[in-house]
mmCIF file of C-alpha atoms in Angstrom:
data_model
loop_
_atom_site.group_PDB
_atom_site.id
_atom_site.type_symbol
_atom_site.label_atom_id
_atom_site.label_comp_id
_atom_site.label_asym_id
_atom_site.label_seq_id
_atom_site.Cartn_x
_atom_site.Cartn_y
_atom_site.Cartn_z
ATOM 1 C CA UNK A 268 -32.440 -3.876 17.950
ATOM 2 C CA UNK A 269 -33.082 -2.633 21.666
ATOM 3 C CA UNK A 270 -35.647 -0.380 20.551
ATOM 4 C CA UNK A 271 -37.679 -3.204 18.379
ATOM 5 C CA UNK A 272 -37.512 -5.705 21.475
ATOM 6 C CA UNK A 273 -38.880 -3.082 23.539
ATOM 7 C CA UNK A 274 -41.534 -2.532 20.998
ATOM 8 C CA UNK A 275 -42.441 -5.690 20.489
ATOM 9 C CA UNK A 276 -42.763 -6.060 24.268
ATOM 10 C CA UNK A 277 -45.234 -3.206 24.501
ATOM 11 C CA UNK A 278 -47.917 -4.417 22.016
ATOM 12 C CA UNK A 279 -49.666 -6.709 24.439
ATOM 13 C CA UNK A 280 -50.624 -4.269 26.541
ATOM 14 C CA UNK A 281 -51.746 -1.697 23.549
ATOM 15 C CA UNK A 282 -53.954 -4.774 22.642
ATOM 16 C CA UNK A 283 -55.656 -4.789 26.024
ATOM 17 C CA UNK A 284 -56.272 -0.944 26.005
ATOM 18 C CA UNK A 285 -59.257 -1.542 23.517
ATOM 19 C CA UNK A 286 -60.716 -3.391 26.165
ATOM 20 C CA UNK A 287 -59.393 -1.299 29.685
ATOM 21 C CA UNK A 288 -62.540 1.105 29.425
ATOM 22 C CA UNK A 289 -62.973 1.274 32.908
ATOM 23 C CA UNK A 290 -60.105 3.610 34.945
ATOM 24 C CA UNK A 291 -59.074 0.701 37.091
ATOM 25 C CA UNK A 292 -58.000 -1.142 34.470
ATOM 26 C CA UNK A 293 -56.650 0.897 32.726
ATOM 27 C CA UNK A 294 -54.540 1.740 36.033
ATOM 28 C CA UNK A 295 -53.913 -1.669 36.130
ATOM 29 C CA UNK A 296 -52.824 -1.985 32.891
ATOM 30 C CA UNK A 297 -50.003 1.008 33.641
ATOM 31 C CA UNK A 298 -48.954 -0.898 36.756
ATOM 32 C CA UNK A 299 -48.014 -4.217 34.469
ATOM 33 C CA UNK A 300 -46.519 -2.455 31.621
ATOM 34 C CA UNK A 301 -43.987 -0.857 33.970
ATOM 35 C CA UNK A 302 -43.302 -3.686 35.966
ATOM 36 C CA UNK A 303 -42.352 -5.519 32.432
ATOM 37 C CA UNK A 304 -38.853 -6.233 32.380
ATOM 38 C CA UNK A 305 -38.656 -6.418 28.451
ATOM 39 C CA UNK A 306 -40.472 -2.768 27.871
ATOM 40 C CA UNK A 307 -38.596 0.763 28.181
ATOM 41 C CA UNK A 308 -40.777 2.897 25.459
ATOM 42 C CA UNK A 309 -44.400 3.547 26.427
ATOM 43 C CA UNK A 310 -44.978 6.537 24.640
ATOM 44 C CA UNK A 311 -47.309 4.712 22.234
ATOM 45 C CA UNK A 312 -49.324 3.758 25.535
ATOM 46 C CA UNK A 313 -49.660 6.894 26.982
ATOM 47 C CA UNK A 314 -51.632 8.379 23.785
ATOM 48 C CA UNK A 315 -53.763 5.208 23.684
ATOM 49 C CA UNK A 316 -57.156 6.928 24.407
ATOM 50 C CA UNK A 317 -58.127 4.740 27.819
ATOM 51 C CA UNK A 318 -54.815 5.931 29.033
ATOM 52 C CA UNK A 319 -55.831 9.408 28.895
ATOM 53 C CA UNK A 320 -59.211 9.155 30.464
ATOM 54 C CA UNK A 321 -56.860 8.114 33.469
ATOM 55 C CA UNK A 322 -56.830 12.383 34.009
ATOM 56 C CA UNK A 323 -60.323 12.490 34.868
ATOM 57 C CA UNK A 324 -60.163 10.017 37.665
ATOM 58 C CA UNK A 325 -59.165 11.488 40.636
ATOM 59 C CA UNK A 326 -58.676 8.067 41.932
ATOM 60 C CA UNK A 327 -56.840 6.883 38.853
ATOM 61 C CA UNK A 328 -55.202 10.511 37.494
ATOM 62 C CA UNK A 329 -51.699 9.464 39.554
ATOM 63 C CA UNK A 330 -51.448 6.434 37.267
ATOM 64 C CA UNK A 331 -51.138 8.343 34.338
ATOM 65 C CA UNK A 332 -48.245 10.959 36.335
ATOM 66 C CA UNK A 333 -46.227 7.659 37.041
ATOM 67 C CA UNK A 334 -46.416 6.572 33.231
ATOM 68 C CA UNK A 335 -45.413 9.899 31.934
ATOM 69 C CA UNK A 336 -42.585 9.549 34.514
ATOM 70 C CA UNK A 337 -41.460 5.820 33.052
ATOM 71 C CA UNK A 338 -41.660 7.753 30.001
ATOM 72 C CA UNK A 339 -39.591 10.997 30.053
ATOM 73 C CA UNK A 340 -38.720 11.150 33.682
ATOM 74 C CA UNK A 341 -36.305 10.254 35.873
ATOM 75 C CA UNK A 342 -35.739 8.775 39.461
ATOM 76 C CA UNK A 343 -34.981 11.821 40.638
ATOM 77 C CA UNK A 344 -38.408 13.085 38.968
ATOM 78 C CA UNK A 345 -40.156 10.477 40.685
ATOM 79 C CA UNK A 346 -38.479 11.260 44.239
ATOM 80 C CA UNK A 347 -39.958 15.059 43.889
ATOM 81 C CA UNK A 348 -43.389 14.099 42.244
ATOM 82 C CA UNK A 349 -43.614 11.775 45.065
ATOM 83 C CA UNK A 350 -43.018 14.574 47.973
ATOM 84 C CA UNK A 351 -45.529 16.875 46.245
ATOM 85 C CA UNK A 352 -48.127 14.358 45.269
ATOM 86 C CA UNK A 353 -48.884 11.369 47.906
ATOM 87 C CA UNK A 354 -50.834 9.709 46.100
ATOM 88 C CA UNK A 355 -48.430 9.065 43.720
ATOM 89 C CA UNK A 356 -48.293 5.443 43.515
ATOM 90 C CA UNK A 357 -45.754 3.100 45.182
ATOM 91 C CA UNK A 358 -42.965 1.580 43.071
ATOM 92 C CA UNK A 359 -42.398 -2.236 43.372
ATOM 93 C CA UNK A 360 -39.406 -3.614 42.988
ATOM 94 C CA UNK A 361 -38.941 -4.034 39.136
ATOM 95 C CA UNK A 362 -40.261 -0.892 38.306
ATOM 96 C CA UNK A 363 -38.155 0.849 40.758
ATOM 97 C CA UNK A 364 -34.780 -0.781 39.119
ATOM 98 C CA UNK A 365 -36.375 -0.237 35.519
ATOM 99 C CA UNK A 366 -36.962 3.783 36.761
ATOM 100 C CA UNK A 367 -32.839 3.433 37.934
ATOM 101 C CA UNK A 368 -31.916 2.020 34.222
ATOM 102 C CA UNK A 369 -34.217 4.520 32.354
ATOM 103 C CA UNK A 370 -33.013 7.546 34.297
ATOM 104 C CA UNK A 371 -29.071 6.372 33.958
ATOM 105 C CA UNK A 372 -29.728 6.203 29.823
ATOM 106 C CA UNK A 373 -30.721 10.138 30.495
ATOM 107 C CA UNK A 374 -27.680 10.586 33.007
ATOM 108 C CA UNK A 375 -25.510 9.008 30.233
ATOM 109 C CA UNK A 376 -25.665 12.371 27.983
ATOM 110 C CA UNK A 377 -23.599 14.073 30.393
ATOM 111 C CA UNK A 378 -20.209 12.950 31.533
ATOM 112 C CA UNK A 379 -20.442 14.947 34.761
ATOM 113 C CA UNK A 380 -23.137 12.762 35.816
ATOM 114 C CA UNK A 381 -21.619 9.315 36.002
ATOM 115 C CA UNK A 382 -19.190 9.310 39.287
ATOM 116 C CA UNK A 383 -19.908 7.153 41.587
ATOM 117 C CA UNK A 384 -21.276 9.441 43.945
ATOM 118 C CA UNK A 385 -23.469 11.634 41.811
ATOM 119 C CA UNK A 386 -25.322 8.326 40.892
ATOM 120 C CA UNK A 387 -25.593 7.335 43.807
ATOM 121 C CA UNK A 388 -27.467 10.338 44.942
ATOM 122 C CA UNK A 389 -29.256 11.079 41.449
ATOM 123 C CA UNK A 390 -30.403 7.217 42.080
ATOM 124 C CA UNK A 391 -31.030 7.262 45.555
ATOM 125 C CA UNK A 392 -28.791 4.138 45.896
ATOM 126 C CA UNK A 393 -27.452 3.419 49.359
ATOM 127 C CA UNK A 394 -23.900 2.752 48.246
ATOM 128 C CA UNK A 395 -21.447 2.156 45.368
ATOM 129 C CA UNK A 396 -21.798 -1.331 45.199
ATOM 130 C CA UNK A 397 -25.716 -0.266 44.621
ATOM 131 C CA UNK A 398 -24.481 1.745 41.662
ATOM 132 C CA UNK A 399 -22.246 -1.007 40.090
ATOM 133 C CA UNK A 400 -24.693 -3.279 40.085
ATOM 134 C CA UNK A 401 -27.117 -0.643 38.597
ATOM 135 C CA UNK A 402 -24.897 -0.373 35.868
ATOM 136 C CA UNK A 403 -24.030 -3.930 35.376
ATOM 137 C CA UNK A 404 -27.778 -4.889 35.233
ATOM 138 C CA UNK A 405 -28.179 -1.974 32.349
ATOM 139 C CA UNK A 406 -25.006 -3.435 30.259
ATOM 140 C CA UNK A 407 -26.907 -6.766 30.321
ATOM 141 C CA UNK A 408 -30.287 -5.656 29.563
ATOM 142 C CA UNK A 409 -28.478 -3.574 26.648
ATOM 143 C CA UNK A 410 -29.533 -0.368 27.318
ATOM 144 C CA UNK A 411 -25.485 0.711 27.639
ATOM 145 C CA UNK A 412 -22.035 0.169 26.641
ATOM 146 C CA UNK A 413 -19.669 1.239 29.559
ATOM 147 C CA UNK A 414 -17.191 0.373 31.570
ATOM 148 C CA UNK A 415 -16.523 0.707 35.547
ATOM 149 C CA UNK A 416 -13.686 2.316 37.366
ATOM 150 C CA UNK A 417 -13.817 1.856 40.764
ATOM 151 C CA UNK A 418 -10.386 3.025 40.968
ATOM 152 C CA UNK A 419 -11.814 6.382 39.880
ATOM 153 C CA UNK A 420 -14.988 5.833 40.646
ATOM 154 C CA UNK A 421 -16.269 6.305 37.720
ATOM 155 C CA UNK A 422 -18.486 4.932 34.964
ATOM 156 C CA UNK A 423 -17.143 5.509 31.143
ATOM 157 C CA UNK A 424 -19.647 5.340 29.098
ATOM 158 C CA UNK A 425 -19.348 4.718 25.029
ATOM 159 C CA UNK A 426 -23.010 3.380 23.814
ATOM 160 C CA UNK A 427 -26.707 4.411 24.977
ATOM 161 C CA UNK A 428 -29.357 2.735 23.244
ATOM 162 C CA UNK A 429 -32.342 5.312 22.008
ATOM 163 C CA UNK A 430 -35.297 3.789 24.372
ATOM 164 C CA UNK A 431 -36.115 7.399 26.080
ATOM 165 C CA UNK A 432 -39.154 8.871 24.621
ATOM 166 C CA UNK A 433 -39.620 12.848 24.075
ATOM 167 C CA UNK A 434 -40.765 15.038 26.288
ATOM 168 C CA UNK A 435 -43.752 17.034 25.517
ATOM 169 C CA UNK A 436 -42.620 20.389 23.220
ATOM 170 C CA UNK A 437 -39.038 19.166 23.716
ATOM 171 C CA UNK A 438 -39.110 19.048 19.522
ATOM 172 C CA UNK A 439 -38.442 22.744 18.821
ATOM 173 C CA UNK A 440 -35.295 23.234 21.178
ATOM 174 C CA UNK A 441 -34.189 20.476 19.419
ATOM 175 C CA UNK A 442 -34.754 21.497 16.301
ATOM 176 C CA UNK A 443 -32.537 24.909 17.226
ATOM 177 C CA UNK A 444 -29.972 22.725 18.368
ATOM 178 C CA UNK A 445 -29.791 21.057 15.551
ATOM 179 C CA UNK A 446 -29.998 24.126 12.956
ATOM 180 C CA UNK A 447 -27.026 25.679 15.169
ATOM 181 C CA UNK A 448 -24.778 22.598 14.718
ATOM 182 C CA UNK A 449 -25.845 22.357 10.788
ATOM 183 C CA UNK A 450 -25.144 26.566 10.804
ATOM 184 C CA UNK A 451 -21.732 25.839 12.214
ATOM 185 C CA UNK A 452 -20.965 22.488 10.237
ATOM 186 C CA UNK A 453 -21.680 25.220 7.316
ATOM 187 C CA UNK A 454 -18.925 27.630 8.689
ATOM 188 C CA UNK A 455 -16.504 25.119 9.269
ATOM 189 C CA UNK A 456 -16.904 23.719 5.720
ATOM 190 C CA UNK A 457 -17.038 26.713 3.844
ATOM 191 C CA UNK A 458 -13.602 27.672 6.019
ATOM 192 C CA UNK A 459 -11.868 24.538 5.209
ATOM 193 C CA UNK A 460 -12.808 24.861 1.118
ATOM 194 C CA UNK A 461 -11.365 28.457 1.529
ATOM 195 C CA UNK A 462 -8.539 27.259 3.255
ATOM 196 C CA UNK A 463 -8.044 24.544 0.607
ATOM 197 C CA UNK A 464 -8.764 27.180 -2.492
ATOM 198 C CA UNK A 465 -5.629 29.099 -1.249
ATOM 199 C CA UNK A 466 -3.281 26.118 -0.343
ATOM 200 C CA UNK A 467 -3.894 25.354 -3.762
ATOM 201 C CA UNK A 468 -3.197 28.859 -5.574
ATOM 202 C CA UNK A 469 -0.293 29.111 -3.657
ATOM 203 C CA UNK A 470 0.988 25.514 -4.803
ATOM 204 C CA UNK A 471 0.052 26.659 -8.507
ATOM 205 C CA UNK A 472 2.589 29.935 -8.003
ATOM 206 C CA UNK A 473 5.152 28.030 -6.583
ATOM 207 C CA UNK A 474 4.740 25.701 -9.167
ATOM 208 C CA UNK A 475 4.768 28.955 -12.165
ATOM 209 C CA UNK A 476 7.636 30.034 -9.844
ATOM 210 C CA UNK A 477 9.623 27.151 -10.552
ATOM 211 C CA UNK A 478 8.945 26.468 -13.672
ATOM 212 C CA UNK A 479 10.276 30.127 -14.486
ATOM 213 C CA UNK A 480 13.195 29.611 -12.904
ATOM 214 C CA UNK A 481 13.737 26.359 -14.682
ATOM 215 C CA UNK A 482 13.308 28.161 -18.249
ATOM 216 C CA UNK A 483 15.799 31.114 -17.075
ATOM 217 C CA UNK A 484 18.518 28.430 -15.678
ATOM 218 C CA UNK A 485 17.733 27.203 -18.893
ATOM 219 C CA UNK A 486 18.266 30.044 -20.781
ATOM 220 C CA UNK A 487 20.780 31.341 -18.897
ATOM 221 C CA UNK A 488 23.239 27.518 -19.514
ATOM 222 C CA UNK A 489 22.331 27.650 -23.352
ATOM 223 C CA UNK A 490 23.440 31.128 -23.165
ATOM 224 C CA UNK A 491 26.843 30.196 -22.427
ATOM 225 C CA UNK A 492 26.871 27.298 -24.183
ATOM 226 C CA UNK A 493 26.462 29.485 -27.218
ATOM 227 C CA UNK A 494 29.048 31.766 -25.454
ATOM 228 C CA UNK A 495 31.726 29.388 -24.694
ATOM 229 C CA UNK A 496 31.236 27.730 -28.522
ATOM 230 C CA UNK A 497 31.785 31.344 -30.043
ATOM 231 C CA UNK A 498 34.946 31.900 -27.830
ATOM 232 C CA UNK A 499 36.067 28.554 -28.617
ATOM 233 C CA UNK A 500 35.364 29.725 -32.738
ATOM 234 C CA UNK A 501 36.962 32.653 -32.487
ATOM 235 C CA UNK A 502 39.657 31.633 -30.387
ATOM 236 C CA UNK A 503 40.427 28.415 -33.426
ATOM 237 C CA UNK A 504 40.387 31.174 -36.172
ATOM 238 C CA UNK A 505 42.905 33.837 -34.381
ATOM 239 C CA UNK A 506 45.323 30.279 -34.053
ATOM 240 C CA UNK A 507 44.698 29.278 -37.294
ATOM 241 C CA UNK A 508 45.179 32.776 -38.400
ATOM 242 C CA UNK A 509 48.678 33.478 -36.572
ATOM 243 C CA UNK A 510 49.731 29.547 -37.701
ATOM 244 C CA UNK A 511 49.141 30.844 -41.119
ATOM 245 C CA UNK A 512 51.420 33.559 -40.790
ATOM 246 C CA UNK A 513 53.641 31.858 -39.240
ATOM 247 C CA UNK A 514 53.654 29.338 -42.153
ATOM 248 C CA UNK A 515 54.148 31.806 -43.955
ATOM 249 C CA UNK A 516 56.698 33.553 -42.412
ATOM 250 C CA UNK A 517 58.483 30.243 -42.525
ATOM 251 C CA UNK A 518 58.256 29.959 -46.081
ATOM 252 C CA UNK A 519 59.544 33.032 -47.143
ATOM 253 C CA UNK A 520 62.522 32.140 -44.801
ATOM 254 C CA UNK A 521 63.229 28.790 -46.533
ATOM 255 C CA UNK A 522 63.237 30.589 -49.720
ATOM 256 C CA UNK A 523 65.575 33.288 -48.861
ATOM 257 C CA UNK A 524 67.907 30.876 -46.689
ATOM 258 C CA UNK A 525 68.160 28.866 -49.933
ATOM 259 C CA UNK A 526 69.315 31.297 -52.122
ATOM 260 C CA UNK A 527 71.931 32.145 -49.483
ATOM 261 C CA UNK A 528 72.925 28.185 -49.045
ATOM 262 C CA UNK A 529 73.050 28.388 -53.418
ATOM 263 C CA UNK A 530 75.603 31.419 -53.032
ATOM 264 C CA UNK A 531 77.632 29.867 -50.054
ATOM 265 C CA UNK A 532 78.215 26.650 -51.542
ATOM 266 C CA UNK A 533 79.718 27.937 -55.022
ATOM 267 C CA UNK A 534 82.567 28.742 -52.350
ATOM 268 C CA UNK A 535 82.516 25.449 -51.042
ATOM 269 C CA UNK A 536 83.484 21.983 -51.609
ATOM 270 C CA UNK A 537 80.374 20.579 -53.527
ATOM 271 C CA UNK A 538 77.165 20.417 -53.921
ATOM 272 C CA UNK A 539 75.322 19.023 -50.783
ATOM 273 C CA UNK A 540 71.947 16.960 -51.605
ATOM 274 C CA UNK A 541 68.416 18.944 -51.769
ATOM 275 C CA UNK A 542 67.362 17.861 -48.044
ATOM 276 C CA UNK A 543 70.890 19.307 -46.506
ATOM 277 C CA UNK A 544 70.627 21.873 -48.508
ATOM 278 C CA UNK A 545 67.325 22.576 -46.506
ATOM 279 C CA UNK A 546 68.308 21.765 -43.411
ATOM 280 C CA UNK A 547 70.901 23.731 -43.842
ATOM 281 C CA UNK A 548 69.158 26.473 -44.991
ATOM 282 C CA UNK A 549 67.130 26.634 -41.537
ATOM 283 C CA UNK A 550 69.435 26.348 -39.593
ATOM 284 C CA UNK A 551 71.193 29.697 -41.037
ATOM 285 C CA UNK A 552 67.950 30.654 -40.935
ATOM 286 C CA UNK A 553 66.926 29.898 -37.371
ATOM 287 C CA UNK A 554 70.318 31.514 -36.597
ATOM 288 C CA UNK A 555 69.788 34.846 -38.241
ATOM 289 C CA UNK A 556 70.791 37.524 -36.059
ATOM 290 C CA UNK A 557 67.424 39.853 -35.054
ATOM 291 C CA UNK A 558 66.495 42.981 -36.395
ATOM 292 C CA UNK A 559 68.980 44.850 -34.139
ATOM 293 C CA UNK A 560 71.983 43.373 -35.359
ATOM 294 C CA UNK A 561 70.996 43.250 -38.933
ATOM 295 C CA UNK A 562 70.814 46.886 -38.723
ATOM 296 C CA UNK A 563 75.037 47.240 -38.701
ATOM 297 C CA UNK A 564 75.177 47.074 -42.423
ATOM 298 C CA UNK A 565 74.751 44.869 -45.264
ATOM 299 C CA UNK A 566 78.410 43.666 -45.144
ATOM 300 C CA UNK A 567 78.285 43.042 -41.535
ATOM 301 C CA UNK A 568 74.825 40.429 -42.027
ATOM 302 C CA UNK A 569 76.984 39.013 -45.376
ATOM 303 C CA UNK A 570 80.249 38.048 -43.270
ATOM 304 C CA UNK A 571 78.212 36.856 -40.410
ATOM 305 C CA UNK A 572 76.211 34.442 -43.116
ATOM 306 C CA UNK A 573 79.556 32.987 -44.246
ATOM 307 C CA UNK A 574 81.323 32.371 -40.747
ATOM 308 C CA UNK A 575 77.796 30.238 -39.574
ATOM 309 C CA UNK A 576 77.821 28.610 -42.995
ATOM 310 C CA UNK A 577 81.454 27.172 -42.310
ATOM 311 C CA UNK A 578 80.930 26.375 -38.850
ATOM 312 C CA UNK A 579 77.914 24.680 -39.818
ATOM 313 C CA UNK A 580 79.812 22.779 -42.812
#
């Protein structure tokens, strides 16, 4: 927006260079285009033909120094042009404070150059109030965003507006710069993408990693699962196996305690009723002596059978 005002500003004066044929006019016409308050680019002026005739005038040839100045110069330019060329002509007023503004938007670049003090001499201001009001004036016209610290003293700057113009063959250093930040943009980029290409393969192997380790907990739970079930099998079957016997062991005890019970109670006083008979058979069963005192002799296991049979009656 800056930059169109000050364009707009400047096409009067490109107007009146058709007709500035003569050098003093055209001299004159530098002197009111710098004194302008609204204009800050004048690069468009200072390749207007009439304006470069100004370099074979000796009268006249300063004019066109002090516009190349307004264009890509500095105060500080100015100061030195001034001490090695006298005839350098005299700045009034406004274009000495527009010379201050222009030469603080190329100060601005470098943060080194806005303390109070280094203004103040890069300026040639008598004193900080000087520079303050320098700066103030610039934030108005729009030319900067910043902020003063006097504490510090110290201007922060956070906006310049692009009203400088080039400077003759200042294209191709540019042009380096600008192919060495792209070159290292480049690097950084293709450092970051390698960076992120082996974040990620090592988030896909942790990610196989788990996922084999999931399968073998897996594996290794079903495993016994299928263990515990075939312990629990085997372990019903050698029960059911040793109940059978048992059972059977039983049985064949019944049977042979009820022929005793049959013999015993011809002997006795009656017949006792099928269930006693059972329970009676075993009982003499249950107390049959073991294997080591059955071995004393039929007789002996015979008379001991009798004497439970009538305690038991």
């Amino acid at each position: 927006m800056e930059q169109t005002k000050a364009l707009n500003a400047l096409e009067p004066y490109l107007a009146l260079t058709k007709s500035a044929t003569a050098p003093r006019a055209a001299a004159d016409l530098v002197t009111q285009a710098t004194s302008n308050p609204n204009t800050y680019v004048f690069a468009e002026l200072l390749q207007a033909p009439q304006i470069q005739d100004l370099v074979q005038s000796p009268e006249y040839a300063p004019y066109l120094s002090l516009l190349e100045i307004f264009s890509y110069g500095t105060f500080a330019g100015y100061t030195q042009a001034l001490n090695n060329t006298p005839s350098l002509p005299k700045l009034n007023d406004a274009q000495a404070l527009k010379l201050r503004q222009l030469s603080l938007l190329t100060l601005a670049r470098d943060p080194h150059n806005l303390s109070y003090s280094a203004l103040q001499q890069a300026l040639s201001l008598p004193d900080a109030r000087a520079v303050e009001d320098l700066v103030i004036s610039a934030i108005y016209a729009g030319l900067i965003s910043a902020q003063l610290d006097p504490r510090h003293q110290t201007i922060h700057v956070s906006g310049v507006s692009p009203l400088r113009d080039l400077e003759p063959n200042s294209i191709p250093p540019m042009l380096t710069a600008l192919r060495s930040w792209s070159g290292r943009c480049s690097d950084t980029l293709a450092d970051l993408e390698s960076q992120i290409s082996a974040i990620k393969a090592a988030a896909a192997e942790r990610a196989a990693e788990n996922a084999a380790w999931e399968q073998t907990q897996a594996r290794m739970v079903e495993e016994q699962r299928r263990s515990d079930l075939a312990l629990a099998s085997a372990a019903a079957s050698v029960h059911g196996t040793r109940q059978s016997r048992l059972v059977d062991a039983a049985v064949a005890r019944l049977r042979g305690g009820g022929n005793g019970a049959q013999r015993s109670g011809k002997r006795g006083s009656g017949s006792l009723e099928a269930g006693q008979d059972s329970d009676e058979a075993m009982d003499l069963d249950e107390e049959e002596p073991d294997d080591g005192e059955a071995s004393g002799g039929v007789g002996g296991s015979s008379i001991g059978k009798k004497l439970r049979a009538r305690r038991k009656l």
